[in-house]
Amino acid sequence: MGAAMNVWLEVCKVVVFASGGQIPDSAAQTYYGRLLAANAVCELMTSQLVGVLSDKFGRKPIQVLAQLGQVIDYSIAGLCLPSLGVVRQIPADVAENLLFCSRGIAGFLGNYKVTLQSYTADISSADECPDNFAALGGAMVAGMCAGSMLVAIVKTMELSYRACFFASTAMNLSIVLIVLIGWKDIAPRKSFSFSEANPVAGLQVLTISRAMVIYSVLVFLSSFALNMFVSTLDFYCGKFLKMDKRFFIGLGLFWALQSLFILAVVQPILTRRIGEVLTLTLSFASLSVFYTLFCLLTPSTWALSYVVIIFFSFGSMCYPLAVGLAAREVPPEQQGTLQGAISILETTAKIFAPLLASDVLIPRFEKEGDFHGMVYFVAALLMVPGVHLSHQLKKYTCHLDTSQANSSAQIAVEMQ
């Protein structure tokens, strides 16, 4: 995913600017935002179905379907780029609509994180859950790091970025094999009615406690701000900060290495020293500081992005912590339902955040003399209620006594 994410904008540029003429510089970014939204809409329609099907039939087959959706998506995106001498390039006029179809197929086949996070909760004790989610996040970041390195190699060798998408496709196929061979479905199976596949019906699990409601809001806020950031970062750094593509890839690599260390080493230490709630609050505060500082960068100060990115790396703790703590609130047979509901929150953010950023804020503030950083200033404002709400969790949760917990199942966090 890391290799593909770094070059998606290149696909959009090829498609949008192929016809020539007077096309705004932000047109490729706008098109990219709409592709992300289309994928998220389709994902939203099946997010709860993916969760309840994994509760009924196991995590393994549903994860395989999600990975095959990525294979289709990345393969078609790669074929829209200049040929590597294997298969000729898809014409831009065909690719413009075809990419919406491939992104939609990937969305319909499901968000891979639903079953991945459900499986992680299945194999974790109540005490291990937040740390294991952090380790999962660290593994994802390591993959992003490897993807950034691949993009840098392709850039240095002056190859077509199609190579990045083909490599991503190969990785997804290898994941399919790993899941088929290595995963052991251990969660108890649960029967379901098709009414439970209704996305709205699945949201009920997010209201079972006050703490769960707060976790839900935190997941939505962090996802919304994150999608505003990652969907525009490539364009923003190149257009407004005048950052060379090599330095942009280096920034992504630097962030990935920092986040990997923070998720794997720093987060477990912090949760044991200051507690999970304070660590969660710290991560939201770090994100607010990061977005504020990043929006103030200019073409003459872009190098400072390598300094302020440390706050973004600390902020990477908020999502795995919030999801890991929420997973304690429900029993094993409802993990799929919970992760499906969380996916609804994420995909809703993925629909509206790129549209707000790419269709509204960037075109509105792209002229010379405008405050180009408005898109990230809005993201910073979204983190402020996240800081307050995460701090409020102290009122509704207390430390989990693992000596009294049933290690074979997730249990609800004790309420004060």
Short mmCIF file of C-alpha atoms in Angstrom, two decimals:
data_model
loop_
_atom_site.label_atom_id
_atom_site.label_comp_id
_atom_site.label_asym_id
_atom_site.label_seq_id
_atom_site.Cartn_x
_atom_site.Cartn_y
_atom_site.Cartn_z
CA MET A 1 0.00 0.00 0.00
CA GLY A 2 2.85 2.40 0.77
CA ALA A 3 4.31 2.12 -2.73
CA ALA A 4 0.93 2.71 -4.37
CA MET A 5 -0.08 5.57 -2.07
CA ASN A 6 3.04 7.56 -2.93
CA VAL A 7 2.33 7.50 -6.67
CA TRP A 8 -1.47 7.66 -6.94
CA LEU A 9 -1.27 11.36 -7.78
CA GLU A 10 1.01 10.51 -10.72
CA VAL A 11 -1.78 8.34 -12.16
CA CYS A 12 -4.23 11.21 -11.76
CA LYS A 13 -1.86 13.62 -13.49
CA VAL A 14 -1.49 11.28 -16.47
CA VAL A 15 -5.27 10.93 -16.80
CA VAL A 16 -6.26 14.56 -16.19
CA PHE A 17 -3.57 16.35 -18.19
CA ALA A 18 -3.56 13.98 -21.18
CA SER A 19 -6.06 16.11 -23.10
CA GLY A 20 -3.99 19.28 -22.75
CA GLY A 21 -5.65 22.71 -22.73
CA GLN A 22 -6.11 25.13 -19.87
CA ILE A 23 -6.47 22.86 -16.86
CA PRO A 24 -5.93 24.17 -13.29
CA ASP A 25 -2.93 22.73 -11.44
CA SER A 26 -5.27 21.47 -8.73
CA ALA A 27 -7.37 19.42 -11.21
CA ALA A 28 -5.35 16.22 -10.63
CA GLN A 29 -5.72 16.64 -6.86
CA THR A 30 -9.47 17.19 -7.24
CA TYR A 31 -9.76 14.04 -9.36
CA TYR A 32 -7.75 12.09 -6.80
CA GLY A 33 -10.01 13.28 -3.99
CA ARG A 34 -13.06 12.10 -5.91
CA LEU A 35 -11.49 8.68 -6.51
CA LEU A 36 -10.88 8.35 -2.77
CA ALA A 37 -14.46 9.37 -2.06
CA ALA A 38 -15.83 6.86 -4.59
CA ASN A 39 -13.83 4.07 -2.99
CA ALA A 40 -15.05 5.10 0.45
CA VAL A 41 -18.73 5.23 -0.61
CA CYS A 42 -18.56 1.65 -1.91
CA GLU A 43 -16.66 0.58 1.20
CA LEU A 44 -19.30 2.15 3.40
CA MET A 45 -22.06 0.16 1.69
CA THR A 46 -20.45 -3.17 2.59
CA SER A 47 -18.52 -2.30 5.77
CA GLN A 48 -21.07 -3.75 8.17
CA LEU A 49 -21.68 -6.77 5.91
CA VAL A 50 -17.96 -7.52 5.95
CA GLY A 51 -17.98 -7.43 9.74
CA VAL A 52 -20.99 -9.69 10.29
CA LEU A 53 -19.86 -12.14 7.59
CA SER A 54 -16.51 -12.47 9.33
CA ASP A 55 -18.36 -13.25 12.57
CA LYS A 56 -20.35 -15.94 10.75
CA PHE A 57 -17.81 -17.50 8.36
CA GLY A 58 -14.50 -16.51 9.95
CA ARG A 59 -11.94 -13.80 9.29
CA LYS A 60 -9.91 -15.69 6.69
CA PRO A 61 -12.22 -15.79 3.63
CA ILE A 62 -13.32 -12.17 4.09
CA GLN A 63 -9.72 -10.97 4.34
CA VAL A 64 -8.86 -12.82 1.12
CA LEU A 65 -11.69 -11.06 -0.72
CA ALA A 66 -10.50 -7.67 0.53
CA GLN A 67 -6.96 -8.37 -0.69
CA LEU A 68 -8.23 -9.46 -4.10
CA GLY A 69 -10.07 -6.14 -4.32
CA GLN A 70 -6.75 -4.36 -3.82
CA VAL A 71 -5.16 -6.53 -6.50
CA ILE A 72 -7.78 -5.42 -9.04
CA ASP A 73 -7.48 -1.77 -7.98
CA TYR A 74 -3.68 -1.59 -8.14
CA SER A 75 -3.43 -3.57 -11.37
CA ILE A 76 -5.73 -1.22 -13.27
CA ALA A 77 -4.05 1.88 -11.80
CA GLY A 78 -0.66 0.54 -12.91
CA LEU A 79 -1.92 -0.06 -16.43
CA CYS A 80 -2.95 3.60 -16.67
CA LEU A 81 0.73 4.60 -16.44
CA PRO A 82 3.37 4.39 -19.19
CA SER A 83 4.23 0.83 -20.16
CA LEU A 84 7.15 -1.20 -18.86
CA GLY A 85 7.09 -3.19 -22.07
CA VAL A 86 4.65 -5.74 -20.65
CA VAL A 87 1.14 -4.46 -21.37
CA ARG A 88 0.37 -1.27 -23.23
CA GLN A 89 -0.97 1.77 -21.42
CA ILE A 90 -4.72 2.23 -21.05
CA PRO A 91 -5.81 5.40 -22.94
CA ALA A 92 -6.55 8.35 -20.65
CA ASP A 93 -10.13 8.79 -21.88
CA VAL A 94 -10.85 5.16 -20.94
CA ALA A 95 -8.88 5.32 -17.70
CA GLU A 96 -10.78 8.33 -16.36
CA ASN A 97 -13.96 6.29 -15.78
CA LEU A 98 -12.28 2.90 -15.42
CA LEU A 99 -10.44 4.05 -12.30
CA PHE A 100 -13.75 4.86 -10.63
CA CYS A 101 -14.86 1.30 -11.38
CA SER A 102 -11.69 -0.31 -10.01
CA ARG A 103 -11.77 1.86 -6.90
CA GLY A 104 -15.42 0.94 -6.43
CA ILE A 105 -14.70 -2.79 -6.74
CA ALA A 106 -11.99 -2.52 -4.10
CA GLY A 107 -14.44 -0.71 -1.83
CA PHE A 108 -17.25 -3.22 -2.34
CA LEU A 109 -14.97 -6.15 -1.50
CA GLY A 110 -14.29 -4.57 1.85
CA ASN A 111 -11.79 -2.73 4.01
CA TYR A 112 -9.03 -5.19 4.86
CA LYS A 113 -8.63 -3.59 8.28
CA VAL A 114 -12.04 -4.85 9.45
CA THR A 115 -11.01 -8.50 9.55
CA LEU A 116 -7.37 -7.74 10.33
CA GLN A 117 -8.32 -5.83 13.46
CA SER A 118 -10.96 -8.40 14.38
CA TYR A 119 -8.38 -11.18 14.09
CA THR A 120 -5.92 -9.19 16.20
CA ALA A 121 -8.56 -8.81 18.91
CA ASP A 122 -9.36 -12.54 18.65
CA ILE A 123 -5.81 -13.59 19.46
CA SER A 124 -5.20 -10.96 22.15
CA SER A 125 -6.06 -10.92 25.84
CA ALA A 126 -7.80 -7.84 27.25
CA ASP A 127 -4.53 -6.45 28.59
CA GLU A 128 -2.60 -7.17 25.38
CA CYS A 129 -5.15 -5.60 23.05
CA PRO A 130 -3.89 -1.96 22.92
CA ASP A 131 -0.25 -3.02 22.64
CA ASN A 132 -1.04 -5.57 19.94
CA PHE A 133 -2.95 -2.95 17.98
CA ALA A 134 0.09 -0.71 18.32
CA ALA A 135 2.28 -3.53 17.00
CA LEU A 136 -0.16 -3.95 14.12
CA GLY A 137 0.11 -0.24 13.40
CA GLY A 138 3.89 -0.52 13.55
CA ALA A 139 3.82 -3.34 11.00
CA MET A 140 1.67 -1.21 8.69
CA VAL A 141 4.10 1.69 9.08
CA ALA A 142 7.02 -0.62 8.30
CA GLY A 143 5.23 -1.55 5.10
CA MET A 144 4.76 2.13 4.30
CA CYS A 145 8.48 2.61 4.90
CA ALA A 146 9.37 -0.20 2.50
CA GLY A 147 6.94 1.24 -0.04
CA SER A 148 8.57 4.67 0.17
CA MET A 149 11.97 3.08 -0.39
CA LEU A 150 10.65 1.28 -3.47
CA VAL A 151 9.27 4.55 -4.90
CA ALA A 152 12.64 6.21 -4.29
CA ILE A 153 14.43 3.40 -6.16
CA VAL A 154 11.98 3.61 -9.07
CA LYS A 155 12.44 7.40 -9.17
CA THR A 156 16.24 7.08 -9.13
CA MET A 157 16.25 4.48 -11.90
CA GLU A 158 13.83 6.65 -13.93
CA LEU A 159 11.41 3.77 -14.42
CA SER A 160 7.67 4.06 -14.91
CA TYR A 161 5.75 4.33 -11.65
CA ARG A 162 3.80 1.35 -12.99
CA ALA A 163 6.49 -0.74 -11.28
CA CYS A 164 5.25 0.49 -7.87
CA PHE A 165 1.70 -0.65 -8.56
CA PHE A 166 2.83 -4.02 -9.89
CA ALA A 167 4.96 -4.51 -6.77
CA SER A 168 1.95 -3.63 -4.61
CA THR A 169 -0.15 -6.17 -6.51
CA ALA A 170 2.47 -8.86 -5.89
CA MET A 171 2.50 -8.01 -2.16
CA ASN A 172 -1.29 -8.31 -1.95
CA LEU A 173 -1.15 -11.74 -3.59
CA SER A 174 1.49 -12.81 -1.09
CA ILE A 175 -0.78 -11.63 1.73
CA VAL A 176 -3.52 -13.89 0.36
CA LEU A 177 -1.15 -16.86 0.67
CA ILE A 178 -0.10 -15.86 4.19
CA VAL A 179 -3.73 -15.58 5.31
CA LEU A 180 -4.69 -18.91 3.76
CA ILE A 181 -1.74 -20.71 5.32
CA GLY A 182 -1.14 -18.89 8.60
CA TRP A 183 -4.43 -17.59 9.95
CA LYS A 184 -6.38 -19.77 12.38
CA ASP A 185 -10.01 -18.73 12.87
CA ILE A 186 -10.51 -19.12 16.62
CA ALA A 187 -13.37 -16.72 17.37
CA PRO A 188 -16.75 -18.28 18.16
CA ARG A 189 -19.11 -18.13 15.17
CA LYS A 190 -22.27 -16.07 15.33
CA SER A 191 -25.44 -16.43 13.26
CA PHE A 192 -26.82 -13.27 11.68
CA SER A 193 -29.74 -11.91 9.73
CA PHE A 194 -29.26 -9.73 6.66
CA SER A 195 -30.82 -6.84 8.55
CA GLU A 196 -27.57 -6.74 10.56
CA ALA A 197 -25.68 -5.96 7.34
CA ASN A 198 -27.39 -2.58 7.25
CA PRO A 199 -24.61 -0.05 7.95
CA VAL A 200 -26.89 1.99 10.21
CA ALA A 201 -27.89 -1.06 12.26
CA GLY A 202 -24.26 -1.84 13.03
CA LEU A 203 -23.71 1.55 14.64
CA GLN A 204 -25.67 0.42 17.71
CA VAL A 205 -22.59 -1.34 19.04
CA LEU A 206 -20.89 2.08 19.25
CA THR A 207 -23.41 3.26 21.84
CA ILE A 208 -23.18 0.45 24.41
CA SER A 209 -21.30 2.68 26.89
CA ARG A 210 -20.22 6.27 27.31
CA ALA A 211 -16.63 5.25 26.81
CA MET A 212 -17.49 3.55 23.51
CA VAL A 213 -19.23 6.70 22.28
CA ILE A 214 -16.08 8.71 23.01
CA TYR A 215 -13.86 6.12 21.29
CA SER A 216 -16.14 6.36 18.25
CA VAL A 217 -15.87 10.14 18.06
CA LEU A 218 -12.10 9.95 18.48
CA VAL A 219 -11.78 7.42 15.65
CA PHE A 220 -13.88 9.63 13.37
CA LEU A 221 -11.98 12.84 14.17
CA SER A 222 -8.55 11.24 13.73
CA SER A 223 -9.62 9.55 10.48
CA PHE A 224 -11.13 12.75 9.08
CA ALA A 225 -8.04 14.84 9.75
CA LEU A 226 -5.71 12.08 8.57
CA ASN A 227 -7.58 11.71 5.27
CA MET A 228 -7.47 15.46 4.72
CA PHE A 229 -3.71 15.26 5.19
CA VAL A 230 -2.69 12.14 3.26
CA SER A 231 -5.03 12.83 0.33
CA THR A 232 -3.43 16.22 -0.32
CA LEU A 233 0.14 15.92 0.96
CA ASP A 234 1.82 14.96 -2.33
CA PHE A 235 0.17 17.82 -4.22
CA TYR A 236 0.63 20.31 -1.39
CA CYS A 237 4.35 19.63 -0.97
CA GLY A 238 5.01 19.88 -4.70
CA LYS A 239 2.75 22.82 -5.53
CA PHE A 240 2.83 25.06 -2.47
CA LEU A 241 6.08 24.10 -0.70
CA LYS A 242 8.05 23.52 -3.93
CA MET A 243 9.46 20.35 -2.42
CA ASP A 244 11.31 18.03 -4.80
CA LYS A 245 9.76 14.57 -5.16
CA ARG A 246 12.89 12.97 -3.70
CA PHE A 247 12.63 15.03 -0.52
CA PHE A 248 8.91 14.27 -0.32
CA ILE A 249 9.64 10.54 -0.46
CA GLY A 250 12.39 11.08 2.12
CA LEU A 251 9.92 12.83 4.40
CA GLY A 252 7.56 9.88 4.16
CA LEU A 253 10.38 7.48 4.92
CA PHE A 254 11.53 9.57 7.88
CA TRP A 255 7.97 9.65 9.26
CA ALA A 256 7.59 5.89 8.80
CA LEU A 257 10.79 5.11 10.70
CA GLN A 258 9.83 7.43 13.55
CA SER A 259 6.29 6.05 13.77
CA LEU A 260 7.57 2.49 13.76
CA PHE A 261 9.77 3.23 16.76
CA ILE A 262 7.03 5.13 18.59
CA LEU A 263 4.38 2.45 18.07
CA ALA A 264 6.68 -0.46 18.84
CA VAL A 265 8.68 1.02 21.72
CA VAL A 266 7.39 4.35 23.00
CA GLN A 267 3.66 3.60 23.19
CA PRO A 268 3.99 0.48 25.40
CA ILE A 269 6.29 2.43 27.75
CA LEU A 270 3.93 5.41 27.93
CA THR A 271 0.82 3.32 28.53
CA ARG A 272 2.53 1.60 31.46
CA ARG A 273 4.05 4.78 32.92
CA ILE A 274 1.29 7.38 32.49
CA GLY A 275 -1.68 5.21 31.48
CA GLU A 276 -3.58 4.59 28.28
CA VAL A 277 -5.92 7.58 28.58
CA LEU A 278 -3.13 10.13 29.06
CA THR A 279 -1.18 8.56 26.20
CA LEU A 280 -4.25 8.89 23.99
CA THR A 281 -4.65 12.55 25.03
CA LEU A 282 -0.98 13.20 24.31
CA SER A 283 -1.29 11.73 20.83
CA PHE A 284 -4.24 14.00 19.93
CA ALA A 285 -2.41 17.03 21.30
CA SER A 286 0.62 16.08 19.19
CA LEU A 287 -1.52 15.90 16.05
CA SER A 288 -3.00 19.33 16.75
CA VAL A 289 0.49 20.79 17.16
CA PHE A 290 1.70 19.08 13.99
CA TYR A 291 -1.11 20.28 11.73
CA THR A 292 -0.74 23.82 13.11
CA LEU A 293 3.01 23.94 12.48
CA PHE A 294 2.81 22.23 9.09
CA CYS A 295 0.22 24.68 7.76
CA LEU A 296 2.65 27.54 8.49
CA LEU A 297 5.50 26.13 6.37
CA THR A 298 6.51 27.99 3.20
CA PRO A 299 8.77 27.25 0.20
CA SER A 300 11.66 28.80 2.14
CA THR A 301 11.03 26.80 5.32
CA TRP A 302 9.86 23.42 3.99
CA ALA A 303 12.98 21.74 5.39
CA LEU A 304 11.50 22.24 8.86
CA SER A 305 8.90 19.62 7.91
CA TYR A 306 11.55 17.06 8.84
CA VAL A 307 11.47 18.50 12.37
CA VAL A 308 7.72 18.97 12.89
CA ILE A 309 6.94 15.51 11.49
CA ILE A 310 7.93 14.09 14.89
CA PHE A 311 4.61 15.40 16.25
CA PHE A 312 2.76 13.53 13.52
CA SER A 313 4.66 10.38 14.44
CA PHE A 314 3.58 10.74 18.08
CA GLY A 315 0.05 11.27 16.86
CA SER A 316 0.12 7.90 15.12
CA MET A 317 -0.61 6.33 18.53
CA CYS A 318 -4.18 7.70 18.69
CA TYR A 319 -5.89 5.33 16.24
CA PRO A 320 -4.52 1.96 17.49
CA LEU A 321 -5.05 3.06 21.09
CA ALA A 322 -8.67 4.12 20.53
CA VAL A 323 -9.53 0.97 18.56
CA GLY A 324 -7.69 -1.31 20.98
CA LEU A 325 -9.49 0.16 23.98
CA ALA A 326 -12.85 -0.03 22.18
CA ALA A 327 -12.24 -3.72 21.45
CA ARG A 328 -12.28 -4.40 25.20
CA GLU A 329 -15.89 -3.28 25.37
CA VAL A 330 -17.37 -6.21 23.42
CA PRO A 331 -17.09 -10.04 23.55
CA PRO A 332 -15.23 -12.06 20.87
CA GLU A 333 -18.32 -12.98 18.85
CA GLN A 334 -19.07 -9.27 18.31
CA GLN A 335 -15.58 -8.15 17.26
CA GLY A 336 -16.49 -8.33 13.58
CA THR A 337 -19.59 -6.22 14.19
CA LEU A 338 -17.53 -3.68 16.14
CA GLN A 339 -14.78 -3.44 13.53
CA GLY A 340 -17.44 -3.12 10.82
CA ALA A 341 -18.97 -0.21 12.72
CA ILE A 342 -15.54 1.38 13.16
CA SER A 343 -15.01 0.94 9.42
CA ILE A 344 -18.24 2.90 8.85
CA LEU A 345 -16.77 5.80 10.84
CA GLU A 346 -13.52 5.60 8.89
CA THR A 347 -15.13 5.37 5.49
CA THR A 348 -17.51 8.23 6.24
CA ALA A 349 -14.43 10.30 7.00
CA LYS A 350 -12.78 9.01 3.81
CA ILE A 351 -15.78 10.20 1.78
CA PHE A 352 -16.05 13.75 3.05
CA ALA A 353 -12.48 14.63 4.09
CA PRO A 354 -10.90 14.34 0.60
CA LEU A 355 -13.85 16.20 -0.94
CA LEU A 356 -13.58 19.02 1.60
CA ALA A 357 -9.82 19.21 1.11
CA SER A 358 -9.57 18.69 -2.67
CA ASP A 359 -12.82 20.22 -3.94
CA VAL A 360 -13.22 23.11 -1.50
CA LEU A 361 -10.22 24.19 0.55
CA ILE A 362 -7.32 23.73 -1.88
CA PRO A 363 -9.06 25.31 -4.93
CA ARG A 364 -10.29 28.14 -2.68
CA PHE A 365 -6.82 28.92 -1.30
CA GLU A 366 -4.51 28.03 -4.23
CA LYS A 367 -3.96 31.52 -5.63
CA GLU A 368 -0.80 33.53 -5.05
CA GLY A 369 -1.04 35.31 -1.71
CA ASP A 370 -3.68 32.99 -0.28
CA PHE A 371 -3.13 31.06 2.95
CA HIS A 372 -2.37 27.70 1.31
CA GLY A 373 -2.16 25.96 4.67
CA MET A 374 -5.85 26.43 5.44
CA VAL A 375 -6.51 22.74 4.66
CA TYR A 376 -4.21 21.68 7.50
CA PHE A 377 -5.33 24.44 9.83
CA VAL A 378 -8.84 22.96 9.63
CA ALA A 379 -7.32 19.54 10.46
CA ALA A 380 -5.63 21.11 13.51
CA LEU A 381 -8.96 22.49 14.73
CA LEU A 382 -10.52 19.03 14.46
CA MET A 383 -7.96 17.68 16.92
CA VAL A 384 -8.90 20.13 19.69
CA PRO A 385 -12.15 18.34 20.67
CA GLY A 386 -10.18 15.09 20.40
CA VAL A 387 -7.83 16.30 23.13
CA HIS A 388 -10.77 17.24 25.37
CA LEU A 389 -12.75 14.04 24.79
CA SER A 390 -9.80 11.71 25.29
CA HIS A 391 -9.07 13.46 28.59
CA GLN A 392 -12.74 12.96 29.58
CA LEU A 393 -12.26 9.20 29.35
CA LYS A 394 -10.82 9.33 32.87
CA LYS A 395 -14.38 9.76 34.12
CA TYR A 396 -15.68 6.62 32.44
CA THR A 397 -12.84 4.10 32.53
CA CYS A 398 -10.41 2.77 35.04
CA HIS A 399 -7.31 0.61 34.80
CA LEU A 400 -8.04 -2.97 33.77
CA ASP A 401 -7.05 -5.53 36.37
CA THR A 402 -5.77 -8.32 34.16
CA SER A 403 -5.46 -10.73 37.05
CA GLN A 404 -9.25 -10.77 37.22
CA ALA A 405 -9.84 -10.77 33.46
CA ASN A 406 -10.81 -13.77 31.41
CA SER A 407 -7.77 -14.17 29.15
CA SER A 408 -9.69 -16.22 26.59
CA ALA A 409 -12.05 -13.37 25.69
CA GLN A 410 -12.20 -9.61 25.49
CA ILE A 411 -14.13 -8.08 28.38
CA ALA A 412 -15.67 -4.71 28.90
CA VAL A 413 -13.58 -2.10 30.69
CA GLU A 414 -14.88 -1.56 34.20
CA MET A 415 -17.02 1.56 34.54
CA GLN A 416 -16.55 3.86 37.52
#
